[in-house]
Amino acid sequence: MPDLFIDGTWRSALDERTREIRCPADGSLVGVVDEAGGKDTAEAVAAARRAFDTGPWPRTPAAERGDLLLRVAGLLARDRAALARAESLDTGKRLVESAYDIDDVVDCFRYFGRLVASETGRVIDTGRPDVDSRVVYEPVGVCALITPWNYPLLQTAWKVAPALAAGDTFVLKPSELTPHTAIHLVRLLAEAGLPPGVANLVLGAGPEAGAPLGDHPDVDLVSFTGGLETGRRLMAAAAGTVKRVALELGGKNPNIVFADAGFDAAVDMALTAVFLHSGQVCSAGARLLVEDALHDRFVDEVVRRAGRIRLGGPFDERAQTGPLISAAHRAKVEAYVARGLAEGAVLRCGGSRPAGPGLDEGFYYLPTVLDECTSGMSVVREESFGPVLTVERFTDEEEAVRLADDTVYGLAGAVWTGDEARAARVAGRLRLGTVWINDYHPYVPQAEWGGYKQSGSGRELGPAGLAEYRETKHIWRNTAPAPQGWFD
Ligand code: NAD
């Protein structure tokens, strides 16, 4: 069955190109999918434009759109096992993690389904009997939704659910490396009764299938999750037609541990913060900032436990984390580690590829700890997006905050301390979109997600996540028009 979905029809790429998708855990062939080019993307935009301008979806009452989202949530829950398996094959991620991701996808559709039904416009009391004034929400229009490979369906859900809730139409361009769950989702949208042309799917490489969305005059909004450089390029491309641009970019996230932190939980979560999904998490706690007095004991324990982490493929139940997404990505991580060592970091564990049965065919890299780092090193400043923890020391609260904020990024981070007042002070000062206190990684769909500084522009999830996909219009009605006489 062909894999591009345009104007309610599944079809192949116009030039009949295809791409092999291989599992990063062992290189096995997962599938062959159609590969769109610029002409396919142009047709998808035209379909989304028609559906927006003349189709029923933007004019469907919000509560009915919410109902459709709830139906989609039910279908996703029905297909949970198949979706989790597909996600694991594309990403190499452990099956149990993919299953959690699918649960989060279901929650996301439910959340926006309910939110849109409850978030109505408002009437303004102007105090004047001759005037009605009200604020209404309208969809933005045609949205380009461009997503990455690390949480493929989840990042897609964070965009598709609010866009549909708001009444938009869209062209979805998932990562070329991990397309299968996006294909499945689009099938479910059709099954749930979404009208043709509202959801359009193009698969393919960024420069060919994605870039034409950035400056297309018929695209009203670009919502992008991915790397900083691609985000910059899309923002520049969108400037020509002044599109709405929502960017969710990278992070180089500080995990700050004070000497009075609960030791066991802080060590445990320092490992989870950075080694979950082999560090391929935008909010990964890849920078450990540890108070001088605790440094040796804390880092020794982190290193001891990092050295024991078991690597393996998605269906290896003993594995604790999996491979990197591609050979090219692993080479990038290796280059960051080499540069860190050249700049003076001390290798405490990892720093190489693992050996062992079943690991040679995949893109594995050992959990790595680099000690004695400073905030000027490229491995500290830039996102390696791999299982690489850098360790910096600080002596007091002031220095901890200064070091944590000494980065162009501002996505997320954590502070660990037994002192509640200090936790509140530090959390209040950090220039980050999410701060965890004595925890790492949890999120809820009710709370906004997004970055300060160059981690992005815009918010996903929460009421602001829906607001990204809506226009707000003020309608003023004069019920007793009469001449004012200003220009008599
Ligand atoms: P990427 O920027 O390489 O690609 C992301 C998407 O953009 C893919 O679909 C890709 O095909 C497309 N793309 C690439 N070039 C393009 C172009 N010129 N025009 C249009 N589209 C283009 O990022 P990636 O490697 O897939 O993902 C990893 C990055 O995503 C990391 O930096 C990570 O921090 C970030 N990320 C951020 C969040 C967040 O919530 N802030 C969440 C997940 C991932």
Short mmCIF file of C-alpha atoms and ligand atoms in Angstrom, two decimals:
data_model
loop_
_atom_site.label_atom_id
_atom_site.label_comp_id
_atom_site.label_asym_id
_atom_site.label_seq_id
_atom_site.Cartn_x
_atom_site.Cartn_y
_atom_site.Cartn_z
CA MET A 1 0.00 0.00 0.00
CA PRO A 2 1.40 3.43 -0.90
CA ASP A 3 2.44 5.70 1.99
CA LEU A 4 1.76 9.30 1.00
CA PHE A 5 -1.69 10.56 1.99
CA ILE A 6 -2.87 13.52 -0.03
CA ASP A 7 -6.42 14.81 -0.30
CA GLY A 8 -7.85 11.68 1.29
CA THR A 9 -6.03 9.26 -1.02
CA TRP A 10 -3.03 7.01 -0.42
CA ARG A 11 -0.58 7.27 -3.26
CA SER A 12 3.08 6.81 -4.20
CA ALA A 13 5.58 9.59 -4.82
CA LEU A 14 5.19 11.27 -8.21
CA ASP A 15 8.69 10.24 -9.24
CA GLU A 16 8.20 6.81 -7.63
CA ARG A 17 11.15 7.12 -5.29
CA THR A 18 11.25 4.96 -2.17
CA ARG A 19 13.40 4.65 0.97
CA GLU A 20 14.44 1.64 3.01
CA ILE A 21 13.84 1.93 6.74
CA ARG A 22 16.25 -0.15 8.83
CA CYS A 23 16.18 -0.88 12.54
CA PRO A 24 19.08 0.91 14.29
CA ALA A 25 19.45 -2.01 16.70
CA ASP A 26 20.55 -4.55 14.10
CA GLY A 27 20.26 -3.05 10.63
CA SER A 28 17.34 -5.32 9.67
CA LEU A 29 14.91 -4.06 7.04
CA VAL A 30 11.74 -2.71 8.65
CA GLY A 31 10.04 -1.57 5.48
CA VAL A 32 10.26 0.35 2.22
CA VAL A 33 8.26 3.56 2.09
CA ASP A 34 7.46 6.13 -0.55
CA GLU A 35 9.73 9.15 -0.59
CA ALA A 36 8.10 12.46 -1.46
CA GLY A 37 9.75 15.24 -3.38
CA GLY A 38 8.87 18.90 -3.72
CA LYS A 39 6.00 18.25 -6.16
CA ASP A 40 4.30 15.85 -3.75
CA THR A 41 4.63 18.38 -0.96
CA ALA A 42 3.14 21.08 -3.21
CA GLU A 43 0.13 18.85 -3.91
CA ALA A 44 -0.28 18.17 -0.20
CA VAL A 45 -0.28 21.90 0.54
CA ALA A 46 -2.84 22.52 -2.20
CA ALA A 47 -5.11 19.82 -0.73
CA ALA A 48 -4.79 21.25 2.78
CA ARG A 49 -5.51 24.74 1.42
CA ARG A 50 -8.69 23.57 -0.36
CA ALA A 51 -9.84 21.69 2.72
CA PHE A 52 -9.29 24.77 4.82
CA ASP A 53 -10.86 27.28 2.45
CA THR A 54 -13.89 25.26 1.33
CA GLY A 55 -14.10 22.09 3.45
CA PRO A 56 -16.21 21.45 6.53
CA TRP A 57 -13.49 20.97 9.16
CA PRO A 58 -12.65 24.59 10.10
CA ARG A 59 -16.38 25.28 10.39
CA THR A 60 -17.18 22.17 12.45
CA PRO A 61 -18.21 23.11 16.01
CA ALA A 62 -15.35 22.79 18.47
CA ALA A 63 -17.18 20.19 20.54
CA GLU A 64 -17.54 17.94 17.47
CA ARG A 65 -13.87 18.32 16.67
CA GLY A 66 -13.19 17.36 20.27
CA ASP A 67 -15.33 14.25 19.82
CA LEU A 68 -13.23 13.19 16.84
CA LEU A 69 -10.05 13.55 18.88
CA LEU A 70 -11.55 11.36 21.59
CA ARG A 71 -12.43 8.74 18.96
CA VAL A 72 -8.84 8.86 17.68
CA ALA A 73 -7.60 8.38 21.26
CA GLY A 74 -9.73 5.22 21.46
CA LEU A 75 -8.33 3.89 18.18
CA LEU A 76 -4.76 4.59 19.27
CA ALA A 77 -5.39 2.71 22.52
CA ARG A 78 -6.86 -0.19 20.51
CA ASP A 79 -3.70 -0.34 18.35
CA ARG A 80 -1.26 0.26 21.23
CA ALA A 81 0.72 -2.96 20.78
CA ALA A 82 1.17 -2.58 17.02
CA LEU A 83 2.12 1.09 17.36
CA ALA A 84 4.66 0.39 20.11
CA ARG A 85 6.24 -2.36 18.04
CA ALA A 86 6.45 -0.14 14.96
CA GLU A 87 7.97 2.70 16.99
CA SER A 88 10.59 0.37 18.45
CA LEU A 89 11.54 -1.06 15.07
CA ASP A 90 12.01 2.41 13.57
CA THR A 91 13.88 3.95 16.54
CA GLY A 92 15.57 0.93 18.15
CA LYS A 93 14.04 2.05 21.45
CA ARG A 94 13.03 -0.54 24.07
CA LEU A 95 9.51 -1.85 23.55
CA VAL A 96 8.47 -0.92 27.07
CA GLU A 97 9.47 2.72 26.45
CA SER A 98 7.59 2.81 23.15
CA ALA A 99 4.50 1.48 24.91
CA TYR A 100 4.73 4.32 27.47
CA ASP A 101 5.08 6.76 24.58
CA ILE A 102 1.89 5.44 22.98
CA ASP A 103 0.06 5.87 26.28
CA ASP A 104 1.24 9.49 26.31
CA VAL A 105 0.01 9.88 22.73
CA VAL A 106 -3.45 8.65 23.79
CA ASP A 107 -3.44 11.10 26.72
CA CYS A 108 -2.47 13.94 24.41
CA PHE A 109 -5.44 13.33 22.08
CA ARG A 110 -7.76 13.03 25.07
CA TYR A 111 -6.43 16.21 26.63
CA PHE A 112 -6.88 18.37 23.53
CA GLY A 113 -10.22 16.70 22.73
CA ARG A 114 -11.58 17.78 26.09
CA LEU A 115 -9.83 21.15 26.21
CA VAL A 116 -11.20 22.39 22.90
CA ALA A 117 -14.72 21.48 23.90
CA SER A 118 -14.41 23.51 27.10
CA GLU A 119 -12.42 26.50 25.81
CA THR A 120 -14.96 28.76 24.22
CA GLY A 121 -14.65 32.41 23.30
CA ARG A 122 -15.70 35.14 25.68
CA VAL A 123 -18.07 38.06 25.89
CA ILE A 124 -16.62 41.40 26.98
CA ASP A 125 -18.75 43.65 29.13
CA THR A 126 -17.94 47.11 27.70
CA GLY A 127 -20.46 48.79 29.98
CA ARG A 128 -22.24 50.18 26.92
CA PRO A 129 -25.81 49.05 26.17
CA ASP A 130 -25.42 49.76 22.43
CA VAL A 131 -22.46 47.46 21.90
CA ASP A 132 -21.84 43.69 21.83
CA SER A 133 -18.21 42.76 22.11
CA ARG A 134 -16.88 39.22 21.98
CA VAL A 135 -13.67 37.36 21.37
CA VAL A 136 -13.76 34.22 19.23
CA TYR A 137 -11.15 31.65 18.36
CA GLU A 138 -10.57 30.62 14.78
CA PRO A 139 -8.12 28.20 13.18
CA VAL A 140 -4.88 29.61 11.81
CA GLY A 141 -5.18 27.82 8.46
CA VAL A 142 -2.81 25.38 6.77
CA CYS A 143 -0.14 24.09 9.16
CA ALA A 144 3.16 22.47 8.26
CA LEU A 145 3.99 19.97 11.00
CA ILE A 146 7.59 18.77 10.89
CA THR A 147 8.77 16.24 13.47
CA PRO A 148 11.97 14.46 14.60
CA TRP A 149 12.94 10.82 15.08
CA ASN A 150 13.51 10.51 18.82
CA TYR A 151 9.86 10.42 19.96
CA PRO A 152 8.26 10.09 16.53
CA LEU A 153 4.58 9.58 17.32
CA LEU A 154 4.60 11.58 20.54
CA GLN A 155 6.08 14.68 18.90
CA THR A 156 3.61 14.22 16.06
CA ALA A 157 0.69 13.96 18.51
CA TRP A 158 1.74 17.17 20.26
CA LYS A 159 1.17 18.96 16.95
CA VAL A 160 -1.58 16.99 15.21
CA ALA A 161 -3.94 16.93 18.21
CA PRO A 162 -4.01 20.70 18.89
CA ALA A 163 -4.04 21.53 15.16
CA LEU A 164 -7.11 19.34 14.64
CA ALA A 165 -8.71 20.63 17.83
CA ALA A 166 -8.29 24.18 16.60
CA GLY A 167 -9.85 23.37 13.19
CA ASP A 168 -6.70 23.66 11.10
CA THR A 169 -5.71 21.51 8.15
CA PHE A 170 -2.16 20.27 7.85
CA VAL A 171 0.71 18.68 5.99
CA LEU A 172 2.65 16.35 8.27
CA LYS A 173 6.31 15.66 7.45
CA PRO A 174 7.74 13.16 9.95
CA SER A 175 11.43 12.31 10.15
CA GLU A 176 12.54 10.29 7.15
CA LEU A 177 14.15 7.83 9.58
CA THR A 178 10.99 6.92 11.53
CA PRO A 179 7.85 7.18 9.37
CA HIS A 180 5.80 4.12 10.29
CA THR A 181 3.78 5.34 13.26
CA ALA A 182 2.87 8.54 11.40
CA ILE A 183 1.45 6.41 8.59
CA HIS A 184 -0.54 4.42 11.15
CA LEU A 185 -1.85 7.57 12.83
CA VAL A 186 -3.07 9.03 9.55
CA ARG A 187 -4.94 5.77 8.84
CA LEU A 188 -6.64 6.14 12.21
CA LEU A 189 -7.60 9.76 11.51
CA ALA A 190 -9.35 8.59 8.34
CA GLU A 191 -10.99 5.72 10.23
CA ALA A 192 -12.27 8.20 12.83
CA GLY A 193 -14.01 10.14 10.04
CA LEU A 194 -11.74 13.12 9.39
CA PRO A 195 -12.80 14.75 6.09
CA PRO A 196 -10.43 14.40 3.08
CA GLY A 197 -7.70 17.00 2.71
CA VAL A 198 -7.56 17.91 6.41
CA ALA A 199 -4.64 15.58 7.18
CA ASN A 200 -1.97 15.15 4.53
CA LEU A 201 1.17 13.09 4.94
CA VAL A 202 4.43 13.46 3.03
CA LEU A 203 7.41 11.26 3.85
CA GLY A 204 10.92 12.11 2.84
CA ALA A 205 14.14 13.96 3.50
CA GLY A 206 14.08 17.42 5.05
CA PRO A 207 15.63 19.41 2.21
CA GLU A 208 13.35 17.83 -0.46
CA ALA A 209 10.02 17.07 1.22
CA GLY A 210 10.19 19.49 4.17
CA ALA A 211 11.93 22.66 3.01
CA PRO A 212 9.21 23.63 0.47
CA LEU A 213 6.82 24.00 3.41
CA GLY A 214 8.95 26.71 5.01
CA ASP A 215 8.34 29.45 2.45
CA HIS A 216 5.17 28.23 0.75
CA PRO A 217 2.70 31.11 0.45
CA ASP A 218 -0.26 28.82 1.18
CA VAL A 219 1.16 27.62 4.51
CA ASP A 220 0.05 29.78 7.43
CA LEU A 221 1.96 28.18 10.28
CA VAL A 222 5.11 26.10 10.62
CA SER A 223 5.37 23.98 13.73
CA PHE A 224 8.75 22.32 13.93
CA THR A 225 10.50 20.09 16.44
CA GLY A 226 14.10 19.26 15.73
CA GLY A 227 17.60 20.66 15.74
CA LEU A 228 18.61 24.29 16.22
CA GLU A 229 20.11 24.73 12.75
CA THR A 230 17.03 23.40 10.97
CA GLY A 231 14.86 25.61 13.18
CA ARG A 232 16.85 28.70 12.25
CA ARG A 233 16.55 27.84 8.57
CA LEU A 234 12.78 27.36 8.78
CA MET A 235 12.30 30.57 10.73
CA ALA A 236 14.23 32.50 8.07
CA ALA A 237 12.26 30.82 5.27
CA ALA A 238 8.97 31.67 6.98
CA ALA A 239 9.84 35.36 7.27
CA GLY A 240 9.01 36.09 3.62
CA THR A 241 5.32 35.39 4.19
CA VAL A 242 5.29 36.22 7.94
CA LYS A 243 4.04 32.80 8.96
CA ARG A 244 3.32 31.83 12.51
CA VAL A 245 6.37 29.84 13.58
CA ALA A 246 6.46 27.51 16.57
CA LEU A 247 9.86 25.95 17.20
CA GLU A 248 10.79 23.24 19.70
CA LEU A 249 14.53 22.92 19.42
CA GLY A 250 17.32 21.35 21.38
CA GLY A 251 18.58 21.62 24.92
CA LYS A 252 21.76 21.28 26.91
CA ASN A 253 20.05 20.77 30.17
CA PRO A 254 21.60 21.28 33.60
CA ASN A 255 20.98 18.80 36.39
CA ILE A 256 22.12 20.64 39.53
CA VAL A 257 22.92 18.59 42.62
CA PHE A 258 23.62 20.31 45.96
CA ALA A 259 25.49 18.48 48.73
CA ASP A 260 22.33 18.28 50.87
CA ALA A 261 20.36 16.37 48.17
CA GLY A 262 18.95 12.92 48.93
CA PHE A 263 21.89 10.90 47.64
CA ASP A 264 20.28 7.72 46.34
CA ALA A 265 17.44 9.36 44.44
CA ALA A 266 19.73 12.03 43.00
CA VAL A 267 22.22 9.45 41.71
CA ASP A 268 19.49 7.25 40.32
CA MET A 269 17.80 10.10 38.48
CA ALA A 270 21.10 11.59 37.26
CA LEU A 271 21.50 8.31 35.36
CA THR A 272 17.93 8.29 34.05
CA ALA A 273 18.17 11.98 33.16
CA VAL A 274 20.98 11.41 30.67
CA PHE A 275 20.95 7.74 29.67
CA LEU A 276 17.22 7.24 28.99
CA HIS A 277 16.88 6.41 25.28
CA SER A 278 20.69 6.69 25.10
CA GLY A 279 20.50 10.43 25.64
CA GLN A 280 18.40 11.04 22.53
CA VAL A 281 15.96 13.17 24.49
CA CYS A 282 15.65 16.92 24.01
CA SER A 283 15.36 17.42 27.78
CA ALA A 284 18.17 14.97 28.67
CA GLY A 285 20.09 16.02 31.76
CA ALA A 286 23.39 15.89 29.91
CA ARG A 287 25.14 18.46 32.14
CA LEU A 288 25.62 17.36 35.72
CA LEU A 289 26.49 20.32 37.95
CA VAL A 290 27.52 18.99 41.32
CA GLU A 291 28.52 20.86 44.48
CA ASP A 292 32.24 20.57 45.16
CA ALA A 293 31.79 18.99 48.58
CA LEU A 294 29.73 16.13 47.11
CA HIS A 295 31.57 15.78 43.81
CA ASP A 296 33.85 12.78 44.40
CA ARG A 297 31.34 10.56 46.17
CA PHE A 298 28.53 11.41 43.76
CA VAL A 299 30.46 11.04 40.54
CA ASP A 300 32.11 7.78 41.69
CA GLU A 301 28.66 6.28 42.21
CA VAL A 302 27.29 7.60 38.91
CA VAL A 303 30.31 6.13 37.11
CA ARG A 304 30.00 2.79 38.89
CA ARG A 305 26.37 2.45 37.88
CA ALA A 306 26.78 3.87 34.36
CA GLY A 307 29.38 1.17 33.70
CA ARG A 308 26.80 -1.52 34.48
CA ILE A 309 24.05 -0.31 32.12
CA ARG A 310 22.98 -3.11 29.79
CA LEU A 311 22.57 -2.23 26.13
CA GLY A 312 20.33 -4.15 23.79
CA GLY A 313 17.69 -4.15 21.10
CA PRO A 314 14.02 -3.25 21.49
CA PHE A 315 12.85 -6.75 22.31
CA ASP A 316 15.69 -7.68 24.69
CA GLU A 317 13.91 -7.58 28.04
CA ARG A 318 17.18 -7.32 29.96
CA ALA A 319 18.32 -4.23 28.06
CA GLN A 320 18.18 -0.93 29.92
CA THR A 321 18.78 1.30 26.93
CA GLY A 322 19.24 0.92 23.19
CA PRO A 323 21.22 2.09 20.18
CA LEU A 324 21.65 5.50 18.61
CA ILE A 325 19.46 6.25 15.62
CA SER A 326 22.06 5.98 12.84
CA ALA A 327 25.72 5.52 11.99
CA ALA A 328 25.97 9.23 11.20
CA HIS A 329 24.54 10.18 14.57
CA ARG A 330 26.91 7.85 16.41
CA ALA A 331 29.84 9.39 14.52
CA LYS A 332 28.66 12.82 15.70
CA VAL A 333 28.55 11.66 19.32
CA GLU A 334 32.02 10.12 19.00
CA ALA A 335 33.36 13.39 17.61
CA TYR A 336 31.93 15.33 20.59
CA VAL A 337 33.59 12.95 23.05
CA ALA A 338 36.91 13.19 21.22
CA ARG A 339 36.70 16.98 21.23
CA GLY A 340 35.81 17.00 24.93
CA LEU A 341 38.85 14.89 25.74
CA ALA A 342 41.06 17.13 23.60
CA GLU A 343 39.70 20.14 25.51
CA GLY A 344 40.68 18.61 28.85
CA ALA A 345 37.72 16.50 30.03
CA VAL A 346 38.57 13.33 31.97
CA LEU A 347 37.02 10.09 30.70
CA ARG A 348 35.55 8.19 33.66
CA CYS A 349 33.63 5.49 31.77
CA GLY A 350 32.43 4.60 28.28
CA GLY A 351 33.89 6.60 25.43
CA SER A 352 33.70 3.73 22.93
CA ARG A 353 31.43 1.25 21.19
CA PRO A 354 30.45 -1.84 23.16
CA ALA A 355 31.48 -5.32 22.14
CA GLY A 356 29.25 -8.31 22.65
CA PRO A 357 26.75 -10.61 21.04
CA GLY A 358 24.07 -8.79 19.12
CA LEU A 359 25.67 -5.36 19.49
CA ASP A 360 27.98 -5.25 16.47
CA GLU A 361 25.23 -4.75 13.90
CA GLY A 362 23.58 -1.85 15.75
CA PHE A 363 24.65 1.75 16.34
CA TYR A 364 25.45 1.30 20.01
CA TYR A 365 27.62 3.58 22.13
CA LEU A 366 28.57 3.03 25.75
CA PRO A 367 27.16 5.29 28.47
CA THR A 368 29.94 7.83 28.91
CA VAL A 369 30.89 10.13 31.78
CA LEU A 370 33.28 13.02 31.20
CA ASP A 371 34.49 14.59 34.44
CA GLU A 372 36.23 17.90 35.16
CA CYS A 373 34.39 19.70 32.38
CA THR A 374 34.02 23.46 32.08
CA SER A 375 31.23 25.43 30.48
CA GLY A 376 33.48 26.59 27.64
CA MET A 377 33.95 23.10 26.19
CA SER A 378 32.03 22.26 23.03
CA VAL A 379 30.84 18.97 24.55
CA VAL A 380 29.22 21.04 27.31
CA ARG A 381 27.87 23.84 25.13
CA GLU A 382 26.50 21.85 22.19
CA GLU A 383 23.93 19.10 22.06
CA SER A 384 25.66 15.74 21.47
CA PHE A 385 22.24 14.04 21.76
CA GLY A 386 23.92 10.84 22.89
CA PRO A 387 24.69 8.95 26.14
CA VAL A 388 27.30 11.45 27.25
CA LEU A 389 27.24 13.05 30.70
CA THR A 390 29.53 16.00 31.35
CA VAL A 391 30.33 16.90 34.96
CA GLU A 392 31.06 20.42 36.21
CA ARG A 393 31.69 21.52 39.82
CA PHE A 394 30.25 24.50 41.65
CA THR A 395 30.86 25.91 45.10
CA ASP A 396 27.67 27.83 45.91
CA GLU A 397 24.16 28.63 44.75
CA GLU A 398 25.24 31.71 42.83
CA GLU A 399 27.78 29.78 40.82
CA ALA A 400 25.34 26.91 40.18
CA VAL A 401 22.79 29.27 38.62
CA ARG A 402 25.43 31.14 36.64
CA LEU A 403 26.89 27.94 35.16
CA ALA A 404 23.46 26.43 34.47
CA ASP A 405 22.41 29.48 32.48
CA ASP A 406 25.71 29.81 30.63
CA THR A 407 24.28 28.29 27.44
CA VAL A 408 22.27 29.41 24.43
CA TYR A 409 19.67 26.78 25.30
CA GLY A 410 16.88 27.00 27.87
CA LEU A 411 14.66 23.94 27.57
CA ALA A 412 14.64 22.09 30.90
CA GLY A 413 16.67 21.14 33.94
CA ALA A 414 16.54 20.07 37.55
CA VAL A 415 17.69 21.09 40.99
CA TRP A 416 18.32 18.58 43.78
CA THR A 417 18.48 19.84 47.34
CA GLY A 418 16.99 19.14 50.76
CA ASP A 419 16.53 22.87 51.33
CA GLU A 420 13.07 23.87 50.12
CA ALA A 421 13.75 27.57 50.14
CA ARG A 422 16.86 27.11 48.03
CA ALA A 423 14.98 24.85 45.63
CA ALA A 424 12.38 27.58 45.13
CA ARG A 425 15.02 30.30 44.70
CA VAL A 426 17.02 28.35 42.15
CA ALA A 427 13.95 27.17 40.22
CA GLY A 428 12.77 30.76 40.05
CA ARG A 429 16.07 32.04 38.68
CA LEU A 430 16.83 29.42 36.02
CA ARG A 431 16.03 30.54 32.47
CA LEU A 432 14.41 27.24 31.50
CA GLY A 433 10.95 26.28 30.20
CA THR A 434 10.69 23.39 32.66
CA VAL A 435 12.39 23.03 36.04
CA TRP A 436 12.13 19.85 38.06
CA ILE A 437 12.81 19.93 41.80
CA ASN A 438 14.11 16.62 43.15
CA ASP A 439 12.96 14.81 40.03
CA TYR A 440 13.79 14.54 36.34
CA HIS A 441 11.80 14.09 33.11
CA PRO A 442 8.12 13.89 34.09
CA TYR A 443 5.62 16.04 32.25
CA VAL A 444 1.84 16.33 32.08
CA PRO A 445 -0.20 17.38 29.03
CA GLN A 446 -1.90 20.08 31.10
CA ALA A 447 1.37 21.99 31.52
CA GLU A 448 3.07 23.88 28.70
CA TRP A 449 6.27 22.50 27.22
CA GLY A 450 8.86 24.59 25.42
CA GLY A 451 12.11 26.43 25.64
CA TYR A 452 13.57 29.76 26.66
CA LYS A 453 16.33 31.35 24.59
CA GLN A 454 17.39 29.32 21.53
CA SER A 455 15.54 26.20 22.65
CA GLY A 456 12.57 27.47 20.75
CA SER A 457 9.74 29.88 20.20
CA GLY A 458 6.29 28.85 21.20
CA ARG A 459 4.74 26.28 23.45
CA GLU A 460 3.30 22.80 23.09
CA LEU A 461 0.76 21.13 25.38
CA GLY A 462 -1.34 23.02 27.92
CA PRO A 463 -3.78 25.80 26.97
CA ALA A 464 -0.92 27.72 25.30
CA GLY A 465 -0.26 24.66 23.13
CA LEU A 466 -3.79 24.96 21.72
CA ALA A 467 -3.44 28.74 21.41
CA GLU A 468 -0.48 28.26 19.02
CA TYR A 469 -2.90 26.84 16.45
CA ARG A 470 -5.63 29.46 16.77
CA GLU A 471 -6.22 33.00 15.75
CA THR A 472 -8.05 35.23 18.19
CA LYS A 473 -10.60 37.62 16.73
CA HIS A 474 -12.41 40.45 18.46
CA ILE A 475 -15.89 41.13 17.07
CA TRP A 476 -17.45 44.46 17.99
CA ARG A 477 -21.10 45.01 17.09
CA ASN A 478 -22.76 48.37 17.32
CA THR A 479 -26.45 47.66 17.96
CA ALA A 480 -27.52 51.28 17.56
CA PRO A 481 -25.35 52.89 14.88
CA ALA A 482 -25.75 56.65 14.66
CA PRO A 483 -23.70 59.46 13.09
CA GLN A 484 -20.86 60.71 15.31
CA GLY A 485 -20.56 64.03 13.56
CA TRP A 486 -16.75 64.32 13.84
CA PHE A 487 -16.31 65.52 10.28
CA ASP A 488 -19.43 67.64 9.91
P1 NAD B 1 16.45 17.65 12.47
O1 NAD B 1 16.40 19.12 12.63
O2 NAD B 1 17.58 17.06 11.72
O3 NAD B 1 15.14 17.11 11.75
C1 NAD B 1 13.86 17.33 12.26
C2 NAD B 1 12.86 17.29 11.13
O4 NAD B 1 13.13 18.37 10.23
C3 NAD B 1 12.92 16.01 10.29
O5 NAD B 1 11.61 15.67 9.89
C4 NAD B 1 13.74 16.45 9.09
O6 NAD B 1 13.50 15.69 7.93
C5 NAD B 1 13.26 17.87 8.91
N1 NAD B 1 14.16 18.75 8.17
C6 NAD B 1 15.51 18.67 8.08
N2 NAD B 1 15.97 19.67 7.30
C7 NAD B 1 14.90 20.39 6.91
C8 NAD B 1 14.73 21.56 6.10
N3 NAD B 1 15.77 22.18 5.54
N4 NAD B 1 13.48 22.04 5.93
C9 NAD B 1 12.43 21.43 6.51
N5 NAD B 1 12.52 20.32 7.26
C10 NAD B 1 13.75 19.81 7.47
O7 NAD B 1 16.35 17.05 13.95
P2 NAD B 1 16.40 15.52 14.36
O8 NAD B 1 17.83 15.08 14.27
O9 NAD B 1 15.36 14.75 13.63
O10 NAD B 1 15.93 15.60 15.89
C11 NAD B 1 16.79 15.81 16.94
C12 NAD B 1 16.62 17.23 17.45
O11 NAD B 1 15.28 17.46 17.85
C13 NAD B 1 17.45 17.50 18.67
O12 NAD B 1 18.09 18.73 18.53
C14 NAD B 1 16.42 17.57 19.78
O13 NAD B 1 16.80 18.33 20.89
C15 NAD B 1 15.24 18.14 19.10
N6 NAD B 1 14.01 17.86 19.84
C16 NAD B 1 13.42 18.86 20.56
C17 NAD B 1 12.27 18.62 21.30
C18 NAD B 1 11.61 19.69 22.12
O14 NAD B 1 10.54 19.45 22.64
N7 NAD B 1 12.20 20.87 22.25
C19 NAD B 1 11.71 17.34 21.27
C20 NAD B 1 12.33 16.35 20.53
C21 NAD B 1 13.48 16.62 19.80
#
